[in-house]
Amino acid sequence: MSQDRVFATYHIETPYDLEYAAKVMAGEQSTGTFIAVPGETEELKDKFSAKVVSIEELEVVSTPTLPGSKPPKGSNGSISYHRGKVVLSFPLHNFGPSIPNLLATVAGNLYELREFSGLRLMDLELPHAFMEKYPGPKFGIEGTRKLANVYNRPFIGTIVKPSIGLTPDELRVVVRDLALAGIDFIKDDELNANPPYAPLKNRVKAVMEEIERVADKTGKKVMYAFNITDDIDQLERNHETVVKAGGTCVMVGINSVGLAGVAHLRKYSEVPIHGHRNQWGAMTRCPQLGMEFTAYQKMCRLAGVDHLHCNALDSKFYESNESVIKSVKDCITPMFDGYTVMPVLSSGQWAGTAPGSYSAMGTIDVMHLAGGGIIGHPGGSEAGVKSMIQGWEAAVSGVSLHEYAKTHFELAQAIEKFGK
Amino acid sequence: MSQDRVFATYHIETPYDLEYAAKVMAGEQSTGTFIAVPGETEELKDKFSAKVVSIEELEVVSTPTLPGSKPPKGSNGSISYHRGKVVLSFPLHNFGPSIPNLLATVAGNLYELREFSGLRLMDLELPHAFMEKYPGPKFGIEGTRKLANVYNRPFIGTIVKPSIGLTPDELRVVVRDLALAGIDFIKDDELNANPPYAPLKNRVKAVMEEIERVADKTGKKVMYAFNITDDIDQLERNHETVVKAGGTCVMVGINSVGLAGVAHLRKYSEVPIHGHRNQWGAMTRCPQLGMEFTAYQKMCRLAGVDHLHCNALDSKFYESNESVIKSVKDCITPMFDGYTVMPVLSSGQWAGTAPGSYSAMGTIDVMHLAGGGIIGHPGGSEAGVKSMIQGWEAAVSGVSLHEYAKTHFELAQAIEKFGK
């Protein structure tokens, strides 16, 4: 790949022919308008213009997906909307290795062009200059495993419930029970960060005291992802609060603080960054608009996220299993010289979702979060955690869940309760 | 309005009845799952739950807008998708006056719920606690006018073209000509920030030398919005570069640095923040997803943006004139005790778009940016600027453009060239 250009892949839908439409995109996002302006010489155009690398025709539809597209002049009767895959390349020297300015180029005004009734950024290929500027996940998969001392299987984790409203003392009890249950990982809900009714510093104190106390007893220190999402400067103070108390992970709403906010946090962070992607649905759920996860996760990794939410199989969300599997595979595909990120599976999970996840995703380098599947286990949280581990043991060893359950009681209980 | 709750208005589309769907939203974004979890008492729910304030039925459609919605169990045959306007209220103490955490609550995971085939945040009402935390635009309309010494009419401005590729010396010539033409405002293109081929500090030096030189001669100092969009810490250095050189405005890609990044910039900024909204199309162009500008502009103002792009009438973009007019009216509607922001009109503008803009928007507190309409004017840029001012004079005095052109030569020339 060229080391001085950024390659961006789009799916477009347009009432124009694809070749013309691709040229409009390239023009809008580089040397500008089609109207000749003084100073816009051929030499300048050649040096600074985006180039159309390839165009692949996809289907033709008769109804535009998005409003406001304008058919070519002289069109009459029924209009066809051409869908296609377009790859553009942009000279890096137009914007330099800067995530915010990359966004303006590959995902900026072009969404608003009336030549399109659909436009979605699918993928990105970035030159090495980005790697030099943004060193990526500080911990990644290996660093996270080392810190939590969890090897050869997924992290088994959960989210504190109720998501909102627990006092620090109530939270204490929840965390103590989970830590004693042998869980690897606990996280705050994305709705719960630094609320007036239970400020982060009080929550951190309560949680870390419990975690350390259990660790003294059992030798296992749970990784807790504190939701430190907040204004840019408060983010730094929140991070400090967590680290000073011995915390080993911070969580951040990527879209709440922005990729620039994440990259800023990455500069001083001393623990893994657990990346929550709430609001992502707004950017991706319309298939002809916004961004595909393939492109998004690359920018998240570049910004320095160590763990990244991907939904899960059979979740409560709209996302198809096929899309979830693709997201996880995107995350475990190396970027530059690694930039490893741990995919996080959550929503509707229990021991029985392990085999399907493993066979579809082909990795144990995931965080597998279950709520009811752990705390709702008939034998309690400890049995819940055991059942999850057993589910993965069955998956990896290729034994059927039911077969494995014959000799593993907690798994059998989980199947009995959740396996309907 | 209650001062301890946030009110959020949504348009939804759902295969469920609206009442049930509204309860799902409220549950997901506050006390969580419908499955009872230990600790989730009635008292806790009452104190922390989001409440459904009102539901208004809109149309019923037979095809879901977004993929992945799941009809109620037992549905068979054709399914109806109900559209409705839903107002929810959230207790402020769930998240506190924090823009990033507000986002997670009012615009977070709910976009992904499979109970919906459409979900769009339309409007927000925020309690005064936000005002105490975020003081809003530092300059607003009045401060911007004072700084540029432009009163009783819109700011007449332009965008440097070609958008990319000019060396600082070439830029010098462009800026000199525009400044001598008597223009009020010049801005960088959103694609051009701090690129390797022409680093911001070199551009700032060239531009400000020209601007000061012209100001010495004519007494008029052009306001130039330097695009300082960049990583969080670089943003601060870029701002300093501009201010030290005597610059009077910085521009930032709001969605490139995030609202949190803008609010951070607001803390130390010494000049107005010109807010560009590139990428906004991805968040708003699907009418059943994302966010309405009404909600967005409130958060931009809260974060401290002094000028905000709104497209313009008859632009090259997909947005309808009706939507543009609504956006401008949103911006000039007071928020809290003011938080005034100057709407920026650009794309496809010339003198002749003034009367329509004025009659539809009812304000002269706008920045009216024209490219070709100024530099492409047959009499040159100075005549172009004059023609724009004349267009607004005609508009405000209620005289028709053609009538006014009889005694105003530059306007007549503009009509001759652009008025087809």
mmCIF file of N, CA, C and O in Angstrom, chain A residues 28-30 40 48 67 93-94 98 100-101 103-104 107 109 111-114 116 133-134 163 190-191 193 195 197 229-233 256 260 267 278-279 285 311 315-318, chain B residues 28-30 67 93-94 98 100-101 103-104 107 109 111-114 116 133-134 162-163 165 190-191 193 195-197 229-233 256 260 267 279 285 311 315-318:
data_model
loop_
_atom_site.group_PDB
_atom_site.id
_atom_site.type_symbol
_atom_site.label_atom_id
_atom_site.label_comp_id
_atom_site.label_asym_id
_atom_site.label_seq_id
_atom_site.Cartn_x
_atom_site.Cartn_y
_atom_site.Cartn_z
ATOM 1 N N GLU A 28 -15.291 16.961 -4.019
ATOM 2 C CA GLU A 28 -15.794 17.625 -2.815
ATOM 3 C C GLU A 28 -14.815 17.485 -1.650
ATOM 4 O O GLU A 28 -14.659 18.394 -0.853
ATOM 5 N N GLN A 29 -14.185 16.334 -1.556
ATOM 6 C CA GLN A 29 -13.338 16.081 -0.396
ATOM 7 C C GLN A 29 -11.856 16.361 -0.636
ATOM 8 O O GLN A 29 -11.022 15.975 0.156
ATOM 9 N N SER A 30 -11.552 17.019 -1.748
ATOM 10 C CA SER A 30 -10.159 17.434 -1.913
ATOM 11 C C SER A 30 -10.082 18.804 -2.569
ATOM 12 O O SER A 30 -10.326 19.798 -1.894
ATOM 13 N N GLU A 40 -6.671 27.404 -9.038
ATOM 14 C CA GLU A 40 -6.800 25.949 -9.053
ATOM 15 C C GLU A 40 -6.223 25.406 -10.368
ATOM 16 O O GLU A 40 -6.946 25.064 -11.294
ATOM 17 N N PHE A 48 -2.987 17.501 -5.176
ATOM 18 C CA PHE A 48 -3.840 17.502 -3.987
ATOM 19 C C PHE A 48 -5.176 16.775 -4.159
ATOM 20 O O PHE A 48 -5.919 16.624 -3.191
ATOM 21 N N PRO A 67 -33.496 10.945 1.749
ATOM 22 C CA PRO A 67 -34.159 12.053 1.059
ATOM 23 C C PRO A 67 -33.154 13.068 0.520
ATOM 24 O O PRO A 67 -32.009 13.125 0.961
ATOM 25 N N HIS A 93 -0.717 14.338 2.621
ATOM 26 C CA HIS A 93 -0.257 15.696 2.922
ATOM 27 C C HIS A 93 -1.382 16.734 2.895
ATOM 28 O O HIS A 93 -1.182 17.869 3.284
ATOM 29 N N ASN A 94 -2.590 16.320 2.464
ATOM 30 C CA ASN A 94 -3.733 17.242 2.530
ATOM 31 C C ASN A 94 -4.167 17.527 3.961
ATOM 32 O O ASN A 94 -4.765 18.552 4.241
ATOM 33 N N SER A 98 -3.801 12.993 11.442
ATOM 34 C CA SER A 98 -4.604 13.582 12.523
ATOM 35 C C SER A 98 -5.996 12.960 12.453
ATOM 36 O O SER A 98 -6.676 13.084 11.425
ATOM 37 N N PRO A 100 -8.887 13.801 13.903
ATOM 38 C CA PRO A 100 -9.978 14.745 13.640
ATOM 39 C C PRO A 100 -9.999 15.229 12.189
ATOM 40 O O PRO A 100 -11.073 15.362 11.589
ATOM 41 N N ASN A 101 -8.824 15.466 11.627
ATOM 42 C CA ASN A 101 -8.808 15.962 10.247
ATOM 43 C C ASN A 101 -9.002 14.845 9.227
ATOM 44 O O ASN A 101 -9.538 15.079 8.142
ATOM 45 N N LEU A 103 -11.186 12.521 9.788
ATOM 46 C CA LEU A 103 -12.651 12.429 9.795
ATOM 47 C C LEU A 103 -13.282 13.445 8.851
ATOM 48 O O LEU A 103 -14.208 13.126 8.100
ATOM 49 N N ALA A 104 -12.774 14.685 8.896
ATOM 50 C CA ALA A 104 -13.336 15.719 8.024
ATOM 51 C C ALA A 104 -13.165 15.360 6.551
ATOM 52 O O ALA A 104 -13.998 15.702 5.717
ATOM 53 N N ALA A 107 -15.083 11.416 6.066
ATOM 54 C CA ALA A 107 -16.467 11.288 6.539
ATOM 55 C C ALA A 107 -17.082 12.650 6.832
ATOM 56 O O ALA A 107 -17.853 12.799 7.768
ATOM 57 N N ASN A 109 -18.360 16.489 4.828
ATOM 58 C CA ASN A 109 -19.517 17.032 4.105
ATOM 59 C C ASN A 109 -20.137 16.092 3.093
ATOM 60 O O ASN A 109 -21.262 16.298 2.666
ATOM 61 N N TYR A 111 -21.542 13.363 3.149
ATOM 62 C CA TYR A 111 -22.844 12.761 3.495
ATOM 63 C C TYR A 111 -24.021 13.639 3.062
ATOM 64 O O TYR A 111 -25.149 13.180 2.996
ATOM 65 N N GLU A 112 -23.739 14.915 2.843
ATOM 66 C CA GLU A 112 -24.825 15.852 2.549
ATOM 67 C C GLU A 112 -24.995 16.142 1.065
ATOM 68 O O GLU A 112 -25.883 16.886 0.677
ATOM 69 N N LEU A 113 -24.139 15.582 0.243
ATOM 70 C CA LEU A 113 -24.211 15.900 -1.183
ATOM 71 C C LEU A 113 -25.495 15.363 -1.805
ATOM 72 O O LEU A 113 -25.886 14.226 -1.572
ATOM 73 N N ARG A 114 -26.108 16.198 -2.614
ATOM 74 C CA ARG A 114 -27.390 15.782 -3.185
ATOM 75 C C ARG A 114 -27.227 14.864 -4.396
ATOM 76 O O ARG A 114 -28.208 14.380 -4.936
ATOM 77 N N PHE A 116 -26.169 12.086 -4.002
ATOM 78 C CA PHE A 116 -26.259 10.749 -3.390
ATOM 79 C C PHE A 116 -27.566 10.553 -2.631
ATOM 80 O O PHE A 116 -28.037 11.463 -1.962
ATOM 81 N N LYS A 133 2.123 8.626 14.881
ATOM 82 C CA LYS A 133 1.441 9.675 15.653
ATOM 83 C C LYS A 133 0.597 9.076 16.769
ATOM 84 O O LYS A 133 0.536 9.614 17.875
ATOM 85 N N TYR A 134 -0.085 7.991 16.467
ATOM 86 C CA TYR A 134 -0.993 7.357 17.438
ATOM 87 C C TYR A 134 -0.515 5.939 17.723
ATOM 88 O O TYR A 134 -0.714 5.049 16.896
ATOM 89 N N SER A 163 -28.310 -0.541 36.857
ATOM 90 C CA SER A 163 -27.316 0.307 36.214
ATOM 91 C C SER A 163 -27.200 1.664 36.892
ATOM 92 O O SER A 163 -26.145 2.283 36.849
ATOM 93 N N GLU A 190 -22.978 2.158 31.102
ATOM 94 C CA GLU A 190 -22.570 3.374 30.367
ATOM 95 C C GLU A 190 -23.359 4.599 30.841
ATOM 96 O O GLU A 190 -22.977 5.734 30.562
ATOM 97 N N LEU A 191 -24.469 4.342 31.528
ATOM 98 C CA LEU A 191 -25.279 5.457 32.029
ATOM 99 C C LEU A 191 -24.745 6.013 33.347
ATOM 100 O O LEU A 191 -25.191 7.042 33.819
ATOM 101 N N ALA A 193 -21.674 7.307 35.476
ATOM 102 C CA ALA A 193 -20.277 7.755 35.416
ATOM 103 C C ALA A 193 -19.901 8.495 36.701
ATOM 104 O O ALA A 193 -19.313 7.922 37.611
ATOM 105 N N PRO A 195 -22.187 10.617 38.733
ATOM 106 C CA PRO A 195 -23.455 11.287 39.027
ATOM 107 C C PRO A 195 -23.472 11.923 40.416
ATOM 108 O O PRO A 195 -22.813 11.412 41.333
ATOM 109 N N TYR A 197 -25.567 11.799 42.752
ATOM 110 C CA TYR A 197 -26.040 10.960 43.868
ATOM 111 C C TYR A 197 -24.969 9.975 44.344
ATOM 112 O O TYR A 197 -25.069 9.423 45.438
ATOM 113 N N THR A 229 -16.227 8.569 31.871
ATOM 114 C CA THR A 229 -16.706 9.490 30.834
ATOM 115 C C THR A 229 -17.072 10.854 31.418
ATOM 116 O O THR A 229 -17.847 10.929 32.371
ATOM 117 N N ASP A 230 -16.519 11.895 30.844
ATOM 118 C CA ASP A 230 -16.800 13.242 31.349
ATOM 119 C C ASP A 230 -16.141 14.275 30.440
ATOM 120 O O ASP A 230 -15.563 13.915 29.418
ATOM 121 N N ASP A 231 -16.216 15.529 30.849
ATOM 122 C CA ASP A 231 -15.521 16.585 30.112
ATOM 123 C C ASP A 231 -14.018 16.273 30.060
ATOM 124 O O ASP A 231 -13.500 15.532 30.893
ATOM 125 N N ILE A 232 -13.331 16.869 29.098
ATOM 126 C CA ILE A 232 -11.930 16.523 28.827
ATOM 127 C C ILE A 232 -11.028 16.642 30.062
ATOM 128 O O ILE A 232 -10.252 15.722 30.360
ATOM 129 N N ASP A 233 -11.118 17.737 30.785
ATOM 130 C CA ASP A 233 -10.221 17.881 31.939
ATOM 131 C C ASP A 233 -10.673 17.007 33.112
ATOM 132 O O ASP A 233 -9.853 16.459 33.845
ATOM 133 N N SER A 256 -19.099 9.733 23.256
ATOM 134 C CA SER A 256 -19.432 10.817 24.185
ATOM 135 C C SER A 256 -18.267 11.777 24.353
ATOM 136 O O SER A 256 -18.463 12.979 24.504
ATOM 137 N N ALA A 260 -11.088 12.075 19.517
ATOM 138 C CA ALA A 260 -10.008 12.962 19.966
ATOM 139 C C ALA A 260 -9.874 12.901 21.486
ATOM 140 O O ALA A 260 -8.764 12.929 22.021
ATOM 141 N N LYS A 267 -2.924 9.312 26.035
ATOM 142 C CA LYS A 267 -1.594 9.893 26.251
ATOM 143 C C LYS A 267 -1.116 9.735 27.688
ATOM 144 O O LYS A 267 0.069 9.583 27.932
ATOM 145 N N ASN A 278 -21.686 3.422 22.952
ATOM 146 C CA ASN A 278 -23.058 3.930 22.914
ATOM 147 C C ASN A 278 -23.166 5.127 21.975
ATOM 148 O O ASN A 278 -22.218 5.888 21.826
ATOM 149 N N GLN A 279 -24.310 5.266 21.335
ATOM 150 C CA GLN A 279 -24.591 6.219 20.241
ATOM 151 C C GLN A 279 -24.145 5.685 18.871
ATOM 152 O O GLN A 279 -24.502 6.277 17.853
ATOM 153 N N ARG A 285 -26.919 2.395 11.921
ATOM 154 C CA ARG A 285 -28.079 1.514 11.749
ATOM 155 C C ARG A 285 -28.769 1.663 10.398
ATOM 156 O O ARG A 285 -29.429 0.737 9.921
ATOM 157 N N ASN A 311 -21.527 -5.807 20.854
ATOM 158 C CA ASN A 311 -22.760 -6.581 21.060
ATOM 159 C C ASN A 311 -22.403 -8.062 21.223
ATOM 160 O O ASN A 311 -21.272 -8.392 21.588
ATOM 161 N N SER A 315 -28.443 -11.018 21.020
ATOM 162 C CA SER A 315 -28.585 -9.966 22.038
ATOM 163 C C SER A 315 -29.960 -9.332 21.965
ATOM 164 O O SER A 315 -30.781 -9.679 21.127
ATOM 165 N N LYS A 316 -30.180 -8.355 22.841
ATOM 166 C CA LYS A 316 -31.462 -7.641 22.818
ATOM 167 C C LYS A 316 -31.460 -6.522 21.781
ATOM 168 O O LYS A 316 -32.445 -5.819 21.625
ATOM 169 N N PHE A 317 -30.351 -6.364 21.081
ATOM 170 C CA PHE A 317 -30.240 -5.262 20.137
ATOM 171 C C PHE A 317 -30.627 -5.687 18.714
ATOM 172 O O PHE A 317 -30.797 -6.865 18.435
ATOM 173 N N TYR A 318 -30.715 -4.674 17.849
ATOM 174 C CA TYR A 318 -31.186 -4.911 16.486
ATOM 175 C C TYR A 318 -30.160 -5.673 15.650
ATOM 176 O O TYR A 318 -30.488 -6.254 14.618
ATOM 177 N N GLU B 28 -34.593 1.341 29.374
ATOM 178 C CA GLU B 28 -33.236 1.122 28.874
ATOM 179 C C GLU B 28 -32.310 2.257 29.280
ATOM 180 O O GLU B 28 -31.140 2.031 29.579
ATOM 181 N N GLN B 29 -32.824 3.466 29.267
ATOM 182 C CA GLN B 29 -31.947 4.614 29.512
ATOM 183 C C GLN B 29 -31.966 5.089 30.966
ATOM 184 O O GLN B 29 -31.481 6.159 31.277
ATOM 185 N N SER B 30 -32.531 4.281 31.856
ATOM 186 C CA SER B 30 -32.409 4.675 33.262
ATOM 187 C C SER B 30 -32.237 3.435 34.131
ATOM 188 O O SER B 30 -31.138 2.880 34.177
ATOM 189 N N PRO B 67 -33.422 -1.538 9.588
ATOM 190 C CA PRO B 67 -33.432 -3.001 9.722
ATOM 191 C C PRO B 67 -33.315 -3.427 11.187
ATOM 192 O O PRO B 67 -32.888 -2.645 12.033
ATOM 193 N N HIS B 93 -30.002 13.975 38.466
ATOM 194 C CA HIS B 93 -29.007 13.377 39.367
ATOM 195 C C HIS B 93 -28.512 12.013 38.880
ATOM 196 O O HIS B 93 -27.576 11.464 39.440
ATOM 197 N N ASN B 94 -29.124 11.472 37.816
ATOM 198 C CA ASN B 94 -28.607 10.224 37.236
ATOM 199 C C ASN B 94 -27.248 10.417 36.554
ATOM 200 O O ASN B 94 -26.481 9.459 36.432
ATOM 201 N N SER B 98 -23.361 17.170 32.584
ATOM 202 C CA SER B 98 -22.164 16.793 31.839
ATOM 203 C C SER B 98 -22.591 16.444 30.420
ATOM 204 O O SER B 98 -23.395 15.527 30.218
ATOM 205 N N PRO B 100 -20.988 14.944 27.908
ATOM 206 C CA PRO B 100 -20.731 13.554 27.486
ATOM 207 C C PRO B 100 -21.696 12.549 28.126
ATOM 208 O O PRO B 100 -22.158 11.611 27.463
ATOM 209 N N ASN B 101 -22.020 12.763 29.389
ATOM 210 C CA ASN B 101 -22.916 11.812 30.036
ATOM 211 C C ASN B 101 -24.380 12.058 29.697
ATOM 212 O O ASN B 101 -25.195 11.126 29.686
ATOM 213 N N LEU B 103 -25.213 12.814 26.668
ATOM 214 C CA LEU B 103 -25.283 12.101 25.386
ATOM 215 C C LEU B 103 -25.565 10.613 25.594
ATOM 216 O O LEU B 103 -26.382 10.025 24.899
ATOM 217 N N ALA B 104 -24.852 10.008 26.553
ATOM 218 C CA ALA B 104 -25.041 8.569 26.801
ATOM 219 C C ALA B 104 -26.487 8.275 27.221
ATOM 220 O O ALA B 104 -27.021 7.202 26.939
ATOM 221 N N ALA B 107 -29.052 9.877 24.018
ATOM 222 C CA ALA B 107 -28.746 9.454 22.649
ATOM 223 C C ALA B 107 -27.799 8.251 22.633
ATOM 224 O O ALA B 107 -26.958 8.137 21.756
ATOM 225 N N ASN B 109 -27.461 3.948 23.868
ATOM 226 C CA ASN B 109 -27.802 2.617 23.359
ATOM 227 C C ASN B 109 -29.188 2.518 22.719
ATOM 228 O O ASN B 109 -29.464 1.562 22.004
ATOM 229 N N TYR B 111 -30.630 3.737 20.332
ATOM 230 C CA TYR B 111 -30.697 3.632 18.863
ATOM 231 C C TYR B 111 -30.616 2.180 18.391
ATOM 232 O O TYR B 111 -30.944 1.875 17.257
ATOM 233 N N GLU B 112 -30.106 1.323 19.254
ATOM 234 C CA GLU B 112 -29.884 -0.068 18.835
ATOM 235 C C GLU B 112 -30.992 -1.013 19.277
ATOM 236 O O GLU B 112 -30.940 -2.207 18.982
ATOM 237 N N LEU B 113 -31.964 -0.519 19.998
ATOM 238 C CA LEU B 113 -33.004 -1.418 20.516
ATOM 239 C C LEU B 113 -33.838 -2.009 19.382
ATOM 240 O O LEU B 113 -34.253 -1.303 18.469
ATOM 241 N N ARG B 114 -34.106 -3.295 19.486
ATOM 242 C CA ARG B 114 -34.842 -3.928 18.386
ATOM 243 C C ARG B 114 -36.349 -3.705 18.474
ATOM 244 O O ARG B 114 -37.086 -4.134 17.593
ATOM 245 N N PHE B 116 -37.471 -0.954 18.029
ATOM 246 C CA PHE B 116 -37.678 0.217 17.183
ATOM 247 C C PHE B 116 -37.180 -0.017 15.756
ATOM 248 O O PHE B 116 -36.144 -0.640 15.555
ATOM 249 N N LYS B 133 -22.642 24.989 34.628
ATOM 250 C CA LYS B 133 -21.456 24.212 34.264
ATOM 251 C C LYS B 133 -20.860 24.689 32.943
ATOM 252 O O LYS B 133 -19.640 24.756 32.794
ATOM 253 N N TYR B 134 -21.722 24.970 31.988
ATOM 254 C CA TYR B 134 -21.254 25.367 30.645
ATOM 255 C C TYR B 134 -21.761 26.777 30.339
ATOM 256 O O TYR B 134 -22.940 26.942 30.031
ATOM 257 N N PRO B 162 -8.761 27.733 -3.913
ATOM 258 C CA PRO B 162 -9.089 26.317 -3.722
ATOM 259 C C PRO B 162 -8.954 25.921 -2.248
ATOM 260 O O PRO B 162 -8.109 26.474 -1.534
ATOM 261 N N SER B 163 -9.799 24.981 -1.839
ATOM 262 C CA SER B 163 -9.867 24.625 -0.430
ATOM 263 C C SER B 163 -8.573 24.008 0.063
ATOM 264 O O SER B 163 -8.237 24.108 1.230
ATOM 265 N N GLY B 165 -4.333 23.163 -1.024
ATOM 266 C CA GLY B 165 -3.209 23.195 -1.952
ATOM 267 C C GLY B 165 -2.480 24.509 -2.074
ATOM 268 O O GLY B 165 -1.396 24.551 -2.642
ATOM 269 N N GLU B 190 -13.093 23.348 5.623
ATOM 270 C CA GLU B 190 -13.052 22.363 6.716
ATOM 271 C C GLU B 190 -12.025 21.269 6.441
ATOM 272 O O GLU B 190 -11.631 20.530 7.349
ATOM 273 N N LEU B 191 -11.586 21.165 5.177
ATOM 274 C CA LEU B 191 -10.586 20.149 4.832
ATOM 275 C C LEU B 191 -9.164 20.622 5.115
ATOM 276 O O LEU B 191 -8.226 19.833 5.072
ATOM 277 N N ALA B 193 -6.621 22.271 7.644
ATOM 278 C CA ALA B 193 -6.386 22.660 9.031
ATOM 279 C C ALA B 193 -4.900 22.901 9.289
ATOM 280 O O ALA B 193 -4.427 24.031 9.285
ATOM 281 N N PRO B 195 -2.101 21.047 7.673
ATOM 282 C CA PRO B 195 -1.527 20.011 6.807
ATOM 283 C C PRO B 195 -0.014 20.169 6.644
ATOM 284 O O PRO B 195 0.492 21.294 6.692
ATOM 285 N N PRO B 196 0.674 19.062 6.442
ATOM 286 C CA PRO B 196 2.128 19.096 6.274
ATOM 287 C C PRO B 196 2.597 20.044 5.169
ATOM 288 O O PRO B 196 3.648 20.666 5.303
ATOM 289 N N TYR B 197 1.836 20.184 4.097
ATOM 290 C CA TYR B 197 2.321 21.016 2.979
ATOM 291 C C TYR B 197 2.230 22.505 3.304
ATOM 292 O O TYR B 197 2.865 23.323 2.636
ATOM 293 N N THR B 229 -8.843 22.675 13.909
ATOM 294 C CA THR B 229 -9.233 21.299 14.217
ATOM 295 C C THR B 229 -8.025 20.377 14.330
ATOM 296 O O THR B 229 -7.200 20.325 13.413
ATOM 297 N N ASP B 230 -7.923 19.681 15.440
ATOM 298 C CA ASP B 230 -6.780 18.788 15.636
ATOM 299 C C ASP B 230 -6.969 17.994 16.924
ATOM 300 O O ASP B 230 -8.005 18.108 17.587
ATOM 301 N N ASP B 231 -5.973 17.225 17.295
ATOM 302 C CA ASP B 231 -5.994 16.530 18.573
ATOM 303 C C ASP B 231 -6.166 17.538 19.712
ATOM 304 O O ASP B 231 -5.838 18.715 19.559
ATOM 305 N N ILE B 232 -6.639 17.052 20.852
ATOM 306 C CA ILE B 232 -7.020 17.936 21.962
ATOM 307 C C ILE B 232 -5.885 18.875 22.390
ATOM 308 O O ILE B 232 -6.117 20.075 22.560
ATOM 309 N N ASP B 233 -4.693 18.360 22.573
ATOM 310 C CA ASP B 233 -3.620 19.258 23.048
ATOM 311 C C ASP B 233 -3.105 20.156 21.927
ATOM 312 O O ASP B 233 -2.758 21.315 22.155
ATOM 313 N N SER B 256 -15.540 16.509 14.613
ATOM 314 C CA SER B 256 -14.183 15.959 14.527
ATOM 315 C C SER B 256 -13.499 15.963 15.891
ATOM 316 O O SER B 256 -12.741 15.057 16.206
ATOM 317 N N ALA B 260 -17.238 17.478 23.556
ATOM 318 C CA ALA B 260 -16.365 17.608 24.726
ATOM 319 C C ALA B 260 -15.110 18.391 24.349
ATOM 320 O O ALA B 260 -14.615 19.208 25.134
ATOM 321 N N LYS B 267 -12.997 26.714 27.231
ATOM 322 C CA LYS B 267 -12.472 27.116 28.541
ATOM 323 C C LYS B 267 -11.321 28.112 28.426
ATOM 324 O O LYS B 267 -11.160 28.958 29.278
ATOM 325 N N GLN B 279 -19.700 16.090 8.835
ATOM 326 C CA GLN B 279 -20.122 14.780 9.366
ATOM 327 C C GLN B 279 -21.552 14.801 9.908
ATOM 328 O O GLN B 279 -22.098 13.751 10.235
ATOM 329 N N ARG B 285 -29.226 12.617 8.257
ATOM 330 C CA ARG B 285 -29.884 12.553 6.950
ATOM 331 C C ARG B 285 -30.957 11.479 6.844
ATOM 332 O O ARG B 285 -31.864 11.584 6.025
ATOM 333 N N ASN B 311 -25.992 25.341 6.466
ATOM 334 C CA ASN B 311 -26.245 25.346 5.028
ATOM 335 C C ASN B 311 -26.892 26.663 4.621
ATOM 336 O O ASN B 311 -26.740 27.652 5.324
ATOM 337 N N SER B 315 -28.822 25.474 -1.736
ATOM 338 C CA SER B 315 -27.405 25.092 -1.699
ATOM 339 C C SER B 315 -27.148 23.866 -2.563
ATOM 340 O O SER B 315 -28.056 23.312 -3.159
ATOM 341 N N LYS B 316 -25.890 23.441 -2.576
ATOM 342 C CA LYS B 316 -25.558 22.235 -3.345
ATOM 343 C C LYS B 316 -25.836 20.972 -2.527
ATOM 344 O O LYS B 316 -25.596 19.855 -2.988
ATOM 345 N N PHE B 317 -26.305 21.134 -1.297
ATOM 346 C CA PHE B 317 -26.516 19.976 -0.441
ATOM 347 C C PHE B 317 -27.956 19.448 -0.500
ATOM 348 O O PHE B 317 -28.827 20.074 -1.083
ATOM 349 N N TYR B 318 -28.140 18.288 0.126
ATOM 350 C CA TYR B 318 -29.446 17.619 0.043
ATOM 351 C C TYR B 318 -30.521 18.342 0.836
ATOM 352 O O TYR B 318 -31.713 18.127 0.617
#
